[in-house]
XYZ file of C-alpha atoms in Angstrom:
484
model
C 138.509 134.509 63.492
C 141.564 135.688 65.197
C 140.344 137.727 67.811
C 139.046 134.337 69.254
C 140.710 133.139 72.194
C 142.738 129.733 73.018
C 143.420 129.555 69.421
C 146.560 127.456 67.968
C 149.757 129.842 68.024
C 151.394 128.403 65.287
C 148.319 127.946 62.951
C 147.484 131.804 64.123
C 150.831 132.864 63.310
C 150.495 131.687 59.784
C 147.362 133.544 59.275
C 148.510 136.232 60.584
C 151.566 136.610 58.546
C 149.783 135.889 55.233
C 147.532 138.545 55.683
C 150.437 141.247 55.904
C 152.185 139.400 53.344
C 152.078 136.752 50.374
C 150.060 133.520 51.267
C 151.922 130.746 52.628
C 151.730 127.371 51.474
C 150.334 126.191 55.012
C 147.558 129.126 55.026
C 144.677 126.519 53.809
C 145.671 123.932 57.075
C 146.227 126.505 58.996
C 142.785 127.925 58.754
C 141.614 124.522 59.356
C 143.451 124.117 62.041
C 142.028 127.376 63.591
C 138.685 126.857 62.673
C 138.172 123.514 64.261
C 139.803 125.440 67.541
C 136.393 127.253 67.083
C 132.915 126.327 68.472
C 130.332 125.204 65.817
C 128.235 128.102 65.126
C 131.294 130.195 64.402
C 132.612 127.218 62.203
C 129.467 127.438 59.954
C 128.875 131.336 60.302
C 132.923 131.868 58.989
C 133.184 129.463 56.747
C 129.923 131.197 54.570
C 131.847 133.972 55.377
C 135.185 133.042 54.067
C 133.725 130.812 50.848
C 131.282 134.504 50.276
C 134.762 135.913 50.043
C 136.150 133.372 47.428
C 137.882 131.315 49.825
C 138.644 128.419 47.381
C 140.144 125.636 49.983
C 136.663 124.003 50.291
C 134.867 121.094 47.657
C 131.824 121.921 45.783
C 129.792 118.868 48.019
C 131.292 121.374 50.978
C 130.096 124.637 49.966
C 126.660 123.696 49.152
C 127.024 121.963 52.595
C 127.642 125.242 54.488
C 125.428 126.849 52.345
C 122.441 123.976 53.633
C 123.748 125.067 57.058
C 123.385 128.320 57.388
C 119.938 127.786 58.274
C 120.099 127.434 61.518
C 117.270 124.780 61.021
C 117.000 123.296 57.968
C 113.865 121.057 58.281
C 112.981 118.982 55.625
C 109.952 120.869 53.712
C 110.909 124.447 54.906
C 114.092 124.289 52.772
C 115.591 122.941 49.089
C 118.653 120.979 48.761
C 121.297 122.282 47.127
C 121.681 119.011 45.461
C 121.369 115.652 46.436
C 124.887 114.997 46.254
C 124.670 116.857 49.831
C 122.912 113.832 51.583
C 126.227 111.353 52.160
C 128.648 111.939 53.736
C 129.979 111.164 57.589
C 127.783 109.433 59.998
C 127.745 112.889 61.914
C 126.532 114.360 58.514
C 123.905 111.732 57.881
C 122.542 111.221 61.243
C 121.939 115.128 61.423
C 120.186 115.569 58.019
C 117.792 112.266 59.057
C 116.943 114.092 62.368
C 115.616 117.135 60.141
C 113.743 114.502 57.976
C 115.980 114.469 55.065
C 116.194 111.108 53.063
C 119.743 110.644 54.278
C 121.202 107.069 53.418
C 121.074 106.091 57.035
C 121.591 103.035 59.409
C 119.776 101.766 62.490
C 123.006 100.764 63.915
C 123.813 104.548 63.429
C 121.238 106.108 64.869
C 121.099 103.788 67.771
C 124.517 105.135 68.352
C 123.673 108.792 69.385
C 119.973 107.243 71.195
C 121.905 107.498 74.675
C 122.741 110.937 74.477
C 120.024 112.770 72.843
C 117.056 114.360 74.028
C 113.710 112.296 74.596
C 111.952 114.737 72.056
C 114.635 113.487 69.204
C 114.390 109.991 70.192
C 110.560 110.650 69.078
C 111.501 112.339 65.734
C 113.748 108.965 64.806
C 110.310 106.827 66.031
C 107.715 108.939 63.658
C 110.122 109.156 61.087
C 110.422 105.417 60.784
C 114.216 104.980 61.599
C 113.719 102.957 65.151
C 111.232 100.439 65.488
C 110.585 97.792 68.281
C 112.597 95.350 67.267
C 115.551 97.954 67.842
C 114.546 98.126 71.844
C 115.456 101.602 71.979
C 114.497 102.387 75.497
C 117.512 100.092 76.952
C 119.935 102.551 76.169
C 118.216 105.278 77.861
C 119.640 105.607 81.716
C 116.276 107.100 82.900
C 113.538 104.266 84.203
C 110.958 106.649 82.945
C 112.052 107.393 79.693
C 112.478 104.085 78.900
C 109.185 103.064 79.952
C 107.697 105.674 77.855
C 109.490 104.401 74.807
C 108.811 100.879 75.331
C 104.837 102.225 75.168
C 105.599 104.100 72.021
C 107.429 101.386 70.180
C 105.966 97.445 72.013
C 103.204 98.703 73.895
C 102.409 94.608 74.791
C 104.780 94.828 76.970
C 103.798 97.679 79.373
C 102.264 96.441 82.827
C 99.460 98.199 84.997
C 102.347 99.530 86.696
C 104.126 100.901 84.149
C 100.772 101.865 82.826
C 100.158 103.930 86.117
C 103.924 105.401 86.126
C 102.743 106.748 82.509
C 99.379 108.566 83.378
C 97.913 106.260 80.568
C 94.568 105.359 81.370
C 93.797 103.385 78.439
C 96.001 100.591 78.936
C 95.551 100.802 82.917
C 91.962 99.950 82.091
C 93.161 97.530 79.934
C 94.472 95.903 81.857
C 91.941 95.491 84.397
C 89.480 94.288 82.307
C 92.162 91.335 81.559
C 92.459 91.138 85.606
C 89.123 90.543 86.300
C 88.066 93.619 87.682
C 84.529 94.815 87.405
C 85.013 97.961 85.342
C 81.610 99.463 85.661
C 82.774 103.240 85.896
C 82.188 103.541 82.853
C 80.593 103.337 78.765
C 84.123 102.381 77.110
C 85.012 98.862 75.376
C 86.674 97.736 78.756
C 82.709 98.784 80.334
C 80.960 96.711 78.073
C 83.047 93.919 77.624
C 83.242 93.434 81.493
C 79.309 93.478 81.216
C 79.205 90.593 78.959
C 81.613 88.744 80.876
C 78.879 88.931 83.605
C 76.413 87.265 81.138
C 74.711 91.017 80.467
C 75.529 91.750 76.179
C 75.342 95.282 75.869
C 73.424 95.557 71.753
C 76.115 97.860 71.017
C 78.909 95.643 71.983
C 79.520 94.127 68.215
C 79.430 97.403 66.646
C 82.200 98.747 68.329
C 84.832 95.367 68.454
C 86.983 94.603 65.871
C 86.456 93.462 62.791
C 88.244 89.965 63.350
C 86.603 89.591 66.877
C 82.974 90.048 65.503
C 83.477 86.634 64.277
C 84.252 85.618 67.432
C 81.757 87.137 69.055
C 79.027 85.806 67.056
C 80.278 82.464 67.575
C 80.372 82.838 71.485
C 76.273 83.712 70.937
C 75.830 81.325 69.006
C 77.653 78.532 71.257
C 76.012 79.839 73.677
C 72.581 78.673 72.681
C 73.561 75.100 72.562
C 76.058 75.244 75.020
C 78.927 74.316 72.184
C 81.526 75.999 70.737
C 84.305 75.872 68.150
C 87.757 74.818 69.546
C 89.669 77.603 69.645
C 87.432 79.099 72.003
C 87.099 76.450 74.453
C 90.743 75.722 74.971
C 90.908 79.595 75.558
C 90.262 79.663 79.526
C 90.322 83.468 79.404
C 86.876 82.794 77.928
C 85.658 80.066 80.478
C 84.132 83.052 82.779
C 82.142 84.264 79.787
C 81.071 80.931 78.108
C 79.604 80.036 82.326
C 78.043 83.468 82.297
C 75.863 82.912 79.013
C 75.206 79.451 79.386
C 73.536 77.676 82.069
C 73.137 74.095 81.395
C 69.642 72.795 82.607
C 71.206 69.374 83.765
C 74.190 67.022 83.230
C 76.966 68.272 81.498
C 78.663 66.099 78.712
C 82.432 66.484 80.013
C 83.694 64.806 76.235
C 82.832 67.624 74.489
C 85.242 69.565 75.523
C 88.117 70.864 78.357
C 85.205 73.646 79.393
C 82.744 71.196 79.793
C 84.599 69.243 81.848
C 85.259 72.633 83.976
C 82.098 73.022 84.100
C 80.761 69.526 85.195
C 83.165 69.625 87.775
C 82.251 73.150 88.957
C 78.492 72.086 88.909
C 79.250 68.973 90.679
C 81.073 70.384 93.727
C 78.056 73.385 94.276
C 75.458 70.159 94.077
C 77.854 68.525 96.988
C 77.614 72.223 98.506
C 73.975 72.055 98.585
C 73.258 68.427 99.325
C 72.455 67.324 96.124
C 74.441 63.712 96.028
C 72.427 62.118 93.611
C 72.830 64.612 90.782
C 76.411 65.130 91.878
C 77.267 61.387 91.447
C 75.298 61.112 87.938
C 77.812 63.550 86.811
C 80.568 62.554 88.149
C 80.220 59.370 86.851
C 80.309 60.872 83.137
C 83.683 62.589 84.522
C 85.366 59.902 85.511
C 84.428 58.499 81.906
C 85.947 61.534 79.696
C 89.294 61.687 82.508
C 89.565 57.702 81.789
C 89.653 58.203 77.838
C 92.204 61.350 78.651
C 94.433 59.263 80.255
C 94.551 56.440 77.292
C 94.486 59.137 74.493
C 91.250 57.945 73.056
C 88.836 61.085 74.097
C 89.837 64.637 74.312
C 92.900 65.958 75.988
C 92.240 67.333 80.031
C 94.597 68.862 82.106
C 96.344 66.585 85.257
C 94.424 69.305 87.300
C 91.273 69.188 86.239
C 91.500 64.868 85.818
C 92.980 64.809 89.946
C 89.540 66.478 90.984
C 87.437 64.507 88.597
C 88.660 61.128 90.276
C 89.036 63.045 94.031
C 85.233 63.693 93.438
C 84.440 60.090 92.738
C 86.635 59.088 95.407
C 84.628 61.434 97.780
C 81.415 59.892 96.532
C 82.437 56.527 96.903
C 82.838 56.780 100.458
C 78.655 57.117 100.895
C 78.559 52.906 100.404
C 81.735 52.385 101.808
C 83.664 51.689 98.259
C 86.759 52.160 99.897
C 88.750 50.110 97.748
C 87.398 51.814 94.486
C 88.330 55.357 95.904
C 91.565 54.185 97.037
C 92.104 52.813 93.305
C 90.513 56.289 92.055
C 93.210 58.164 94.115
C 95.923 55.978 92.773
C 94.853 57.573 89.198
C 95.897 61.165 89.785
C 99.075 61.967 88.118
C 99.687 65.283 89.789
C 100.536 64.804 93.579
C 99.842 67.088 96.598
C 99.798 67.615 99.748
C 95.469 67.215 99.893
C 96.130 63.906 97.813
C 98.380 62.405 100.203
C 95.953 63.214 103.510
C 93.073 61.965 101.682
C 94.414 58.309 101.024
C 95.860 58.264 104.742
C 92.456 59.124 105.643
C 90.684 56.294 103.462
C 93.324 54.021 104.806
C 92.542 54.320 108.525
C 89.196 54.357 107.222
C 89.551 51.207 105.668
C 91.059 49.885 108.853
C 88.068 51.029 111.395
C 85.536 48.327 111.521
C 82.212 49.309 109.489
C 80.300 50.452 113.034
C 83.334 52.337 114.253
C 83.458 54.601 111.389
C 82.511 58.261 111.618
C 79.820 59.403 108.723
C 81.239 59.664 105.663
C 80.480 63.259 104.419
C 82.745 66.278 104.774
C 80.933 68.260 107.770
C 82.502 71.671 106.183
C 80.359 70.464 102.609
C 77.224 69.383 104.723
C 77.031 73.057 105.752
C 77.824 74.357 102.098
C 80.933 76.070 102.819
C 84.799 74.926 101.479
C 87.018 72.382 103.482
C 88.534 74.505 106.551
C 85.957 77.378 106.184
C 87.208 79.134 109.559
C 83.144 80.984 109.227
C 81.469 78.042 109.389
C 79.695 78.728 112.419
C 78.466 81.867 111.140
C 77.220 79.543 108.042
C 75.634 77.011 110.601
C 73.717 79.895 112.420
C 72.480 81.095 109.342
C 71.087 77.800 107.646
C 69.462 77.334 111.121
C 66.904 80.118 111.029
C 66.742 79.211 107.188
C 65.754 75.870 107.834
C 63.134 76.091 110.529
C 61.012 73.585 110.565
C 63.264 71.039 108.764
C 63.739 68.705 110.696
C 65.685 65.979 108.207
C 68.152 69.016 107.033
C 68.448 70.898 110.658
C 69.495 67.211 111.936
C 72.254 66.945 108.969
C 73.713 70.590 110.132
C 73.605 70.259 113.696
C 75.450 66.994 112.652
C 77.932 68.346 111.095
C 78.735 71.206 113.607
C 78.881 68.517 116.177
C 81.607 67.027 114.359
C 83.718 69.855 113.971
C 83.404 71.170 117.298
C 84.861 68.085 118.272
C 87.498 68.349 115.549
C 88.223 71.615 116.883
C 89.064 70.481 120.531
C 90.435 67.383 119.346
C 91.635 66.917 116.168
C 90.529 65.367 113.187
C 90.582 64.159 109.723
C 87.806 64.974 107.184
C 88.357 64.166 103.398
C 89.715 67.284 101.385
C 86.994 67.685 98.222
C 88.314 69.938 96.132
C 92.024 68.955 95.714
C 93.044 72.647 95.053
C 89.592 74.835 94.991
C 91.416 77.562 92.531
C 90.915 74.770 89.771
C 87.195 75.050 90.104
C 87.024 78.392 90.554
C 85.784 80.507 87.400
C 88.534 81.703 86.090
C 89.551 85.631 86.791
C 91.447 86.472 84.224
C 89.980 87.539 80.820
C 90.944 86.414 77.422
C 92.267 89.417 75.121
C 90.433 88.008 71.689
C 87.692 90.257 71.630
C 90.308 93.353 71.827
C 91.553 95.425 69.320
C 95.495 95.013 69.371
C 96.977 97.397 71.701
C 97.875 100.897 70.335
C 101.118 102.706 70.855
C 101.570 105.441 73.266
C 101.046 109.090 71.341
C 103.572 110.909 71.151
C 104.525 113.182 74.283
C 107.192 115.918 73.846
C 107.061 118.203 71.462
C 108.745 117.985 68.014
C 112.257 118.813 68.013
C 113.606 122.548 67.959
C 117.214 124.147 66.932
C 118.235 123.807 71.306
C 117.016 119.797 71.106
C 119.329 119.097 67.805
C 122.340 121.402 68.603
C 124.379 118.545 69.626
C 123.730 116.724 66.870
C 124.150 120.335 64.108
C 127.519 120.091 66.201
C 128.622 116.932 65.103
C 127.576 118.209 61.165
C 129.185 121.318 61.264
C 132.317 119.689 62.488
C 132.132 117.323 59.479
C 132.376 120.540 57.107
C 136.045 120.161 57.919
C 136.349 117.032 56.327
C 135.622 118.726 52.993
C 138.504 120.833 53.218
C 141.426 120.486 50.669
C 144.725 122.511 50.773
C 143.861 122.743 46.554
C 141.791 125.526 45.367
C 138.607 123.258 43.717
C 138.181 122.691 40.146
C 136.014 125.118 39.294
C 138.193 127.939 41.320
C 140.959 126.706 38.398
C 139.041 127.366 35.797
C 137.876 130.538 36.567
């Protein structure tokens, strides 16, 4: 031990002059003092050394201590205690032995203590081994951005994005969550393949088998809905599943919007294609039913419909209105939206000048951008009004209504104009993109991606351990050294 360097003269002047003479009284500090000048491996290799020897300044918990650590991995399972008595001790101590997989008494606020400082691979070791969970939030003590991404998908892999999903080389949950973006997803034959399939009304017969338990039950109750176009609740107050519920069932004529929020979706989304195509009359039939369901919404006697979904119900009616002139009823319609906007506020300046134009100075009624089938402010629309022209050759009635309507907006374009804005906000009608996650299995954690943790990843830590042997020092020889 002397023959190290940087030592601490006075403590190495006491050794030194015991071992050419009788013992001093400060020998036992003193080779303390010098050994904790020492680095750790020489700690733990001279103290087995010195205790071989019959060094007897050390407790009994402290020898069998430096005996446990002159492996210079002591793994749990590729070793035997030398009594459990060994497993307290300092938080150093404890947090070592619990690294190895020993059933050290051990705290989270411990081991969260040395999480900032160790490497990634012993971070893993505390996850498998059950000592840091999600609720701890390791990864915000780590100062990489990648490392804590990683460990935020091995611990609360809910909350990893596409993009962190991407960052992470993780296919799985990219594709994940692309199916719950809308996207397509037909590169492929997993769960995210199939279940995109059935969103586009095409059940794959080997769907069920490979879904969850739990979300067979659902499944079988979207079929099932599906063949009388009703559902249970929790499935159509789940717009994730609107897309799907559209896909498999095609309703064969009016819609009743009191069943249910979808329903009234999907009257509304019916509705506006019928305007689209020129079908008024079925329009207005269902229309009318929607202005009955939004009515016993807004007094809390029929179901409950969203302020977005009610606005275009009684924009719709307000629309239709205008075909005999009701100009007071769509005014009073207007007045019934809850939710204002920018559309809302054009459209009842526009049935107000409306109102004030005598009857045979009024333009026509209809929307020209909706006569041609296209959405309000379609900037194509000419490329729509060339098409439906070589589509309808020979019509007369419909080629008059188109050539109508392009009249009109030509004229709008080099002079301005007001048409009535049908829908209110089109994204309301439009099926919805995103997907529901209820037919997925929950979303399982990253696997683990280092490798488990070697003598070089846990040296700091066996540092902080061997250093601890200290504390088991005594400047008494033990008990049993007096009795021998």
């Amino acid at each position: 031990m002397l023959e190290h360097k940087s030592l601490p003269p006075n403590a190495q002047t006491v050794v030194k002059q015991s071992l050419d003479g009788a013992p001093e009284p400060a020998l036992p500090e003193a080779v303390k003092t010098v050994l904790a000048a020492l680095a750790p491996e020489h700690i733990v290799r001279y103290l087995d050394e010195l205790l071989q020897a019959g060094m007897p300044w050390m407790t009994d918990v402290g020898r069998r201590r430096v005996q446990l650590l002159s492996f210079e991995h002591p793994k749990a399972g590729s070793i035997r205690l030398p009594g459990e008595d060994v497993l307290d001790g300092s938080v150093d101590w404890r947090i070592y032995l619990a690294a190895l997989g020993h059933p050290t008494p051990v705290s989270t606020a411990e081991i969260l203590q040395v999480v900032p400082d160790v490497p990634l691979s012993v971070v893993d070791d505390f996850i498998e081994l059950g000592l840091l969970g999600s609720d701890d939030r390791p990864w915000r003590l780590r100062d990489d951005k990648s490392e804590r991404t990683y460990l935020k998908a091995r611990l609360a892999p809910k909350k990893i994005g596409r993009a962190d999903a991407v960052a992470l080389g993780w296919d799985e949950m990219e594709r994940r969550h692309r199916f719950l973006e809308g996207e397509d997803l037909d590169d492929g034959d997993d769960l995210f393949s199939l279940l995109a399939s059935f969103w586009r009304g095409e059940p794959d017969i080997s769907l069920r088998t490979r879904l969850p338990v739990e979300a067979r039950v659902i499944y079988d109750q979207i079929i099932v809905g599906a063949q009388v176009g009703r559902w249970p609740e929790h499935i159509t107050t789940d717009r994730g599943l609107w897309a799907l519920l559209a896909a498999l069932w095609v309703p064969g004529g009016i819609v009743n919007p009191e069943n249910s929020e979808f329903h009234v979706w999907r009257a509304l989304y019916n509705s506006y294609r019928w305007i689209l195509m020129g079908w008024l009359d079925k329009a207005r039939v269902q229309v009318q039913h929607l202005l009955k369901a939004a009515d016993k919404s807004a007094s809390g006697e029929g179901i409950k419909i969203s302020a977005d979904l009610c606005a275009e119900a009684y924009n719709m009616g307000a629309y239709l209105a205008l075909e005999n002139e009701e100009l007071e009823l769509a005014v009073k319609l207007l007045r019934r939206i809850r939710k204002q906007s920018p559309a809302l506020t054009e459209n009842l300046k526009y049935l107000r000048r409306r109102r004030a134009t005598l009857i045979n100075d009024r333009d026509h009624w209809e929307n020209p951008y909706l006569m041609l089938g296209v959405p309000h402010g379609d900037p194509d629309w000419e490329d729509q009004w060339r098409a439906l022209r070589k589509q309808l050759n020979g019509d007369i009635d419909r080629l008059t209504r188109i050539n109508s309507a392009k009249r009109r907006l030509s004229h709008a374009k080099r002079n301005g104009g007001q048409f009535y804005v049908l829908p209110l906000d089109e994204r309301v009608l439009l099926t919805p993109r995103k997907r529901s996650a209820v037919l997925l299995p929950e979303a399982e954690p990253l696997q683990r991606r280092t490798p488990q943790s070697g003598p070089e990843e846990l040296a700091g830590l066996r540092a902080g351990a061997i250093r601890a042997l200290l504390d088991e020092f005594t400047s008494h020889p033990s008990i049993a050294e007096e009795s021998n």
